[in-house]
């Protein structure tokens, strides 16, 4: 195993203010530094966007708890999720979850399309797999599910691509986030070999 394949070191940063309890990660002691900087900048931007989307600090009622989970940290791939739960009065608060997947070699942040060979119908393939799963799970949907968005939320964990939907995106609040783990082997024919899913194949 070469040195580049080592997991990156993650530090937890904490910000505690009135009505804000925020934990977020940063990559430390990583070379090249340009890669570390790119990843940390993307993380901070995503955390700030979540706060803004949830109305903090503009809404004086907004009470925020935010944290993160590491999903993959191996094979030069870092995939993590950022969680933000905000209560602003009413029956319940709202949680949003955003995922970031990076090449730890370059600091590049991947969009869903970047995981697949150019021109491949990844939307069609993933949508068909999710449609079948929705039927099996028999979840009452708020919308008629036809297909995922080309930039649908995802993370990588345990040799799987996990496609997920935000609260209310497909189903009622009680169902929370809907997750659809898809084995990399089920997608082998359309995976970009030099992308993060390609690295999970072997």
CSV table of C-alpha atoms in Angstrom, one decimal:
chain,number,residue,atom,x,y,z
A,1,UNK,CA,0.0,0.0,0.0
A,2,UNK,CA,1.6,3.3,-1.0
A,3,UNK,CA,1.5,6.3,1.3
A,4,UNK,CA,-1.1,8.1,-0.8
A,5,UNK,CA,-3.6,5.3,0.1
A,6,UNK,CA,-3.6,6.2,3.8
A,7,UNK,CA,-6.8,7.6,5.3
A,8,UNK,CA,-6.6,11.4,5.8
A,9,UNK,CA,-6.5,12.9,9.3
A,10,UNK,CA,-9.7,14.6,10.3
A,11,UNK,CA,-10.1,17.1,13.0
A,12,UNK,CA,-13.4,18.1,14.6
A,13,UNK,CA,-14.0,21.9,14.9
A,14,UNK,CA,-16.6,23.1,17.4
A,15,UNK,CA,-18.5,26.4,17.3
A,16,UNK,CA,-20.8,27.1,20.3
A,17,UNK,CA,-22.9,30.2,20.3
A,18,UNK,CA,-26.4,31.2,21.5
A,19,UNK,CA,-28.8,28.8,19.6
A,20,UNK,CA,-25.9,27.3,17.7
A,21,UNK,CA,-24.1,24.0,18.4
A,22,UNK,CA,-21.9,23.2,15.4
A,23,UNK,CA,-19.4,20.5,14.8
A,24,UNK,CA,-17.7,20.3,11.4
A,25,UNK,CA,-14.6,18.4,10.1
A,26,UNK,CA,-11.4,19.6,8.6
A,27,UNK,CA,-8.6,17.7,6.9
A,28,UNK,CA,-5.3,18.3,8.6
A,29,UNK,CA,-1.6,17.4,8.0
A,30,UNK,CA,-2.3,16.4,4.4
A,31,UNK,CA,-0.2,16.8,1.3
A,32,UNK,CA,-0.5,18.3,-1.1
A,33,UNK,CA,-1.6,21.3,0.8
A,34,UNK,CA,-3.6,22.5,-2.2
A,35,UNK,CA,-5.8,19.4,-1.9
A,36,UNK,CA,-6.3,19.9,1.8
A,37,UNK,CA,-7.3,23.5,1.2
A,38,UNK,CA,-9.7,22.6,-1.6
A,39,UNK,CA,-11.5,20.0,0.6
A,40,UNK,CA,-11.7,22.3,3.7
A,41,UNK,CA,-13.0,25.2,1.7
A,42,UNK,CA,-15.7,23.0,0.2
A,43,UNK,CA,-16.7,21.8,3.6
A,44,UNK,CA,-16.9,25.3,5.2
A,45,UNK,CA,-18.9,26.6,2.2
A,46,UNK,CA,-21.4,23.7,2.5
A,47,UNK,CA,-21.7,24.2,6.3
A,48,UNK,CA,-22.4,27.9,5.7
A,49,UNK,CA,-24.9,27.2,3.0
A,50,UNK,CA,-26.8,24.9,5.3
A,51,UNK,CA,-26.9,27.5,8.0
A,52,UNK,CA,-28.2,30.1,5.5
A,53,UNK,CA,-30.8,27.7,4.0
A,54,UNK,CA,-32.1,26.9,7.5
A,55,UNK,CA,-32.5,30.7,8.3
A,56,UNK,CA,-29.6,31.1,10.7
A,57,UNK,CA,-28.7,33.7,12.0
A,58,UNK,CA,-31.5,35.8,10.3
A,59,UNK,CA,-34.3,34.0,12.0
A,60,UNK,CA,-34.0,34.8,15.8
A,61,UNK,CA,-36.1,31.6,16.5
A,62,UNK,CA,-33.7,29.3,14.6
A,63,UNK,CA,-32.0,26.9,17.1
A,64,UNK,CA,-29.3,24.9,15.2
A,65,UNK,CA,-27.5,21.6,16.0
A,66,UNK,CA,-25.1,20.5,13.2
A,67,UNK,CA,-22.6,17.7,13.0
A,68,UNK,CA,-21.0,15.3,10.5
A,69,UNK,CA,-20.4,11.7,9.7
A,70,UNK,CA,-17.5,10.2,7.8
A,71,UNK,CA,-18.7,7.5,5.3
A,72,UNK,CA,-15.5,6.6,3.5
A,73,UNK,CA,-11.9,7.5,4.2
A,74,UNK,CA,-9.7,5.1,2.2
A,75,UNK,CA,-8.3,4.5,-1.3
A,76,UNK,CA,-7.8,8.2,-1.8
A,77,UNK,CA,-11.5,8.8,-1.4
A,78,UNK,CA,-13.1,10.9,1.4
A,79,UNK,CA,-16.9,10.8,1.5
A,80,UNK,CA,-18.8,12.5,4.4
A,81,UNK,CA,-22.2,13.9,5.3
A,82,UNK,CA,-23.0,17.2,7.0
A,83,UNK,CA,-26.2,17.3,9.1
A,84,UNK,CA,-28.1,20.4,10.2
A,85,UNK,CA,-31.1,20.2,12.4
A,86,UNK,CA,-32.9,23.5,13.0
A,87,UNK,CA,-35.9,24.1,15.2
A,88,UNK,CA,-37.8,27.4,14.5
A,89,UNK,CA,-41.0,26.6,16.4
A,90,UNK,CA,-43.9,24.5,15.2
A,91,UNK,CA,-44.5,20.8,15.5
A,92,UNK,CA,-41.0,19.7,14.7
A,93,UNK,CA,-37.7,21.0,13.3
A,94,UNK,CA,-36.2,20.2,10.0
A,95,UNK,CA,-33.0,18.3,9.3
A,96,UNK,CA,-31.1,18.7,6.1
A,97,UNK,CA,-28.2,16.5,5.1
A,98,UNK,CA,-25.6,17.3,2.4
A,99,UNK,CA,-22.8,14.9,1.3
A,100,UNK,CA,-19.4,15.7,-0.1
A,101,UNK,CA,-17.1,13.2,-1.9
A,102,UNK,CA,-13.5,14.1,-2.6
A,103,UNK,CA,-10.4,12.8,-4.3
A,104,UNK,CA,-7.9,13.2,-1.4
A,105,UNK,CA,-5.1,13.4,-4.1
A,106,UNK,CA,-6.4,16.5,-5.8
A,107,UNK,CA,-9.1,17.8,-3.5
A,108,UNK,CA,-11.6,17.6,-6.3
A,109,UNK,CA,-15.2,17.4,-5.2
A,110,UNK,CA,-17.3,14.9,-7.2
A,111,UNK,CA,-20.8,15.4,-8.6
A,112,UNK,CA,-22.9,12.3,-9.3
A,113,UNK,CA,-22.2,12.5,-13.0
A,114,UNK,CA,-18.4,12.4,-12.4
A,115,UNK,CA,-18.7,8.8,-11.0
A,116,UNK,CA,-19.8,7.4,-14.3
A,117,UNK,CA,-18.4,7.0,-17.8
A,118,UNK,CA,-19.2,10.1,-20.0
A,119,UNK,CA,-22.4,9.6,-21.9
A,120,UNK,CA,-23.6,6.6,-19.8
A,121,UNK,CA,-27.3,6.6,-18.8
A,122,UNK,CA,-26.6,6.6,-15.1
A,123,UNK,CA,-29.8,8.5,-14.3
A,124,UNK,CA,-31.9,5.8,-16.0
A,125,UNK,CA,-30.0,2.9,-14.4
A,126,UNK,CA,-30.1,4.3,-10.9
A,127,UNK,CA,-33.7,5.4,-11.2
A,128,UNK,CA,-34.8,1.9,-12.3
A,129,UNK,CA,-33.0,0.3,-9.3
A,130,UNK,CA,-34.6,2.8,-6.9
A,131,UNK,CA,-38.0,2.4,-8.5
A,132,UNK,CA,-37.9,-1.3,-7.8
A,133,UNK,CA,-36.8,-0.7,-4.2
A,134,UNK,CA,-39.6,1.7,-3.6
A,135,UNK,CA,-42.1,-0.9,-4.7
A,136,UNK,CA,-40.5,-3.5,-2.4
A,137,UNK,CA,-40.5,-1.1,0.6
A,138,UNK,CA,-44.1,0.0,-0.2
A,139,UNK,CA,-43.5,3.6,1.0
A,140,UNK,CA,-46.4,6.0,0.3
A,141,UNK,CA,-44.9,8.8,-1.8
A,142,UNK,CA,-45.8,12.5,-1.9
A,143,UNK,CA,-44.8,12.6,-5.5
A,144,UNK,CA,-44.9,10.2,-8.5
A,145,UNK,CA,-41.3,9.1,-8.6
A,146,UNK,CA,-40.0,9.0,-12.2
A,147,UNK,CA,-36.3,9.5,-11.9
A,148,UNK,CA,-33.5,10.9,-9.8
A,149,UNK,CA,-32.1,14.4,-10.4
A,150,UNK,CA,-28.9,14.2,-12.4
A,151,UNK,CA,-27.2,15.9,-9.3
A,152,UNK,CA,-29.1,13.7,-6.7
A,153,UNK,CA,-27.6,13.6,-3.2
A,154,UNK,CA,-25.2,10.7,-2.7
A,155,UNK,CA,-22.3,9.4,-0.7
A,156,UNK,CA,-20.0,6.4,-0.9
A,157,UNK,CA,-19.9,3.8,1.9
A,158,UNK,CA,-18.9,0.1,2.1
A,159,UNK,CA,-18.4,-0.5,-1.6
A,160,UNK,CA,-21.8,1.0,-2.2
A,161,UNK,CA,-23.1,4.1,-3.8
A,162,UNK,CA,-25.8,5.5,-1.5
A,163,UNK,CA,-28.4,7.6,-3.2
A,164,UNK,CA,-30.6,9.5,-0.8
A,165,UNK,CA,-33.5,11.9,-0.7
A,166,UNK,CA,-34.1,14.8,1.7
A,167,UNK,CA,-36.9,14.9,4.2
A,168,UNK,CA,-40.2,15.6,2.3
A,169,UNK,CA,-38.4,15.2,-1.1
A,170,UNK,CA,-40.3,11.9,-1.8
A,171,UNK,CA,-42.2,10.9,1.3
A,172,UNK,CA,-43.9,12.4,4.5
A,173,UNK,CA,-41.8,13.7,7.4
A,174,UNK,CA,-42.3,10.5,9.4
A,175,UNK,CA,-40.2,8.6,6.8
A,176,UNK,CA,-37.2,10.9,7.3
A,177,UNK,CA,-34.4,10.5,4.8
A,178,UNK,CA,-34.8,7.7,2.3
A,179,UNK,CA,-31.6,5.8,1.5
A,180,UNK,CA,-30.9,3.5,-1.4
A,181,UNK,CA,-27.5,1.7,-1.2
A,182,UNK,CA,-26.5,0.3,-4.5
A,183,UNK,CA,-23.5,-2.1,-4.8
A,184,UNK,CA,-20.7,-0.8,-7.0
A,185,UNK,CA,-20.8,-4.3,-8.7
A,186,UNK,CA,-24.3,-3.6,-9.9
A,187,UNK,CA,-23.0,-0.5,-11.7
A,188,UNK,CA,-19.7,-1.9,-12.9
A,189,UNK,CA,-20.4,-1.5,-16.6
A,190,UNK,CA,-21.0,2.3,-16.3
A,191,UNK,CA,-18.5,3.3,-13.5
A,192,UNK,CA,-15.7,5.6,-14.4
A,193,UNK,CA,-12.7,3.5,-13.5
A,194,UNK,CA,-10.5,6.4,-12.4
A,195,UNK,CA,-13.4,7.9,-10.3
A,196,UNK,CA,-14.1,7.1,-6.7
A,197,UNK,CA,-16.5,4.2,-7.4
A,198,UNK,CA,-13.9,2.6,-9.7
A,199,UNK,CA,-11.4,2.7,-6.7
A,200,UNK,CA,-14.0,0.7,-4.6
A,201,UNK,CA,-14.2,-2.2,-7.2
A,202,UNK,CA,-10.9,-3.8,-6.3
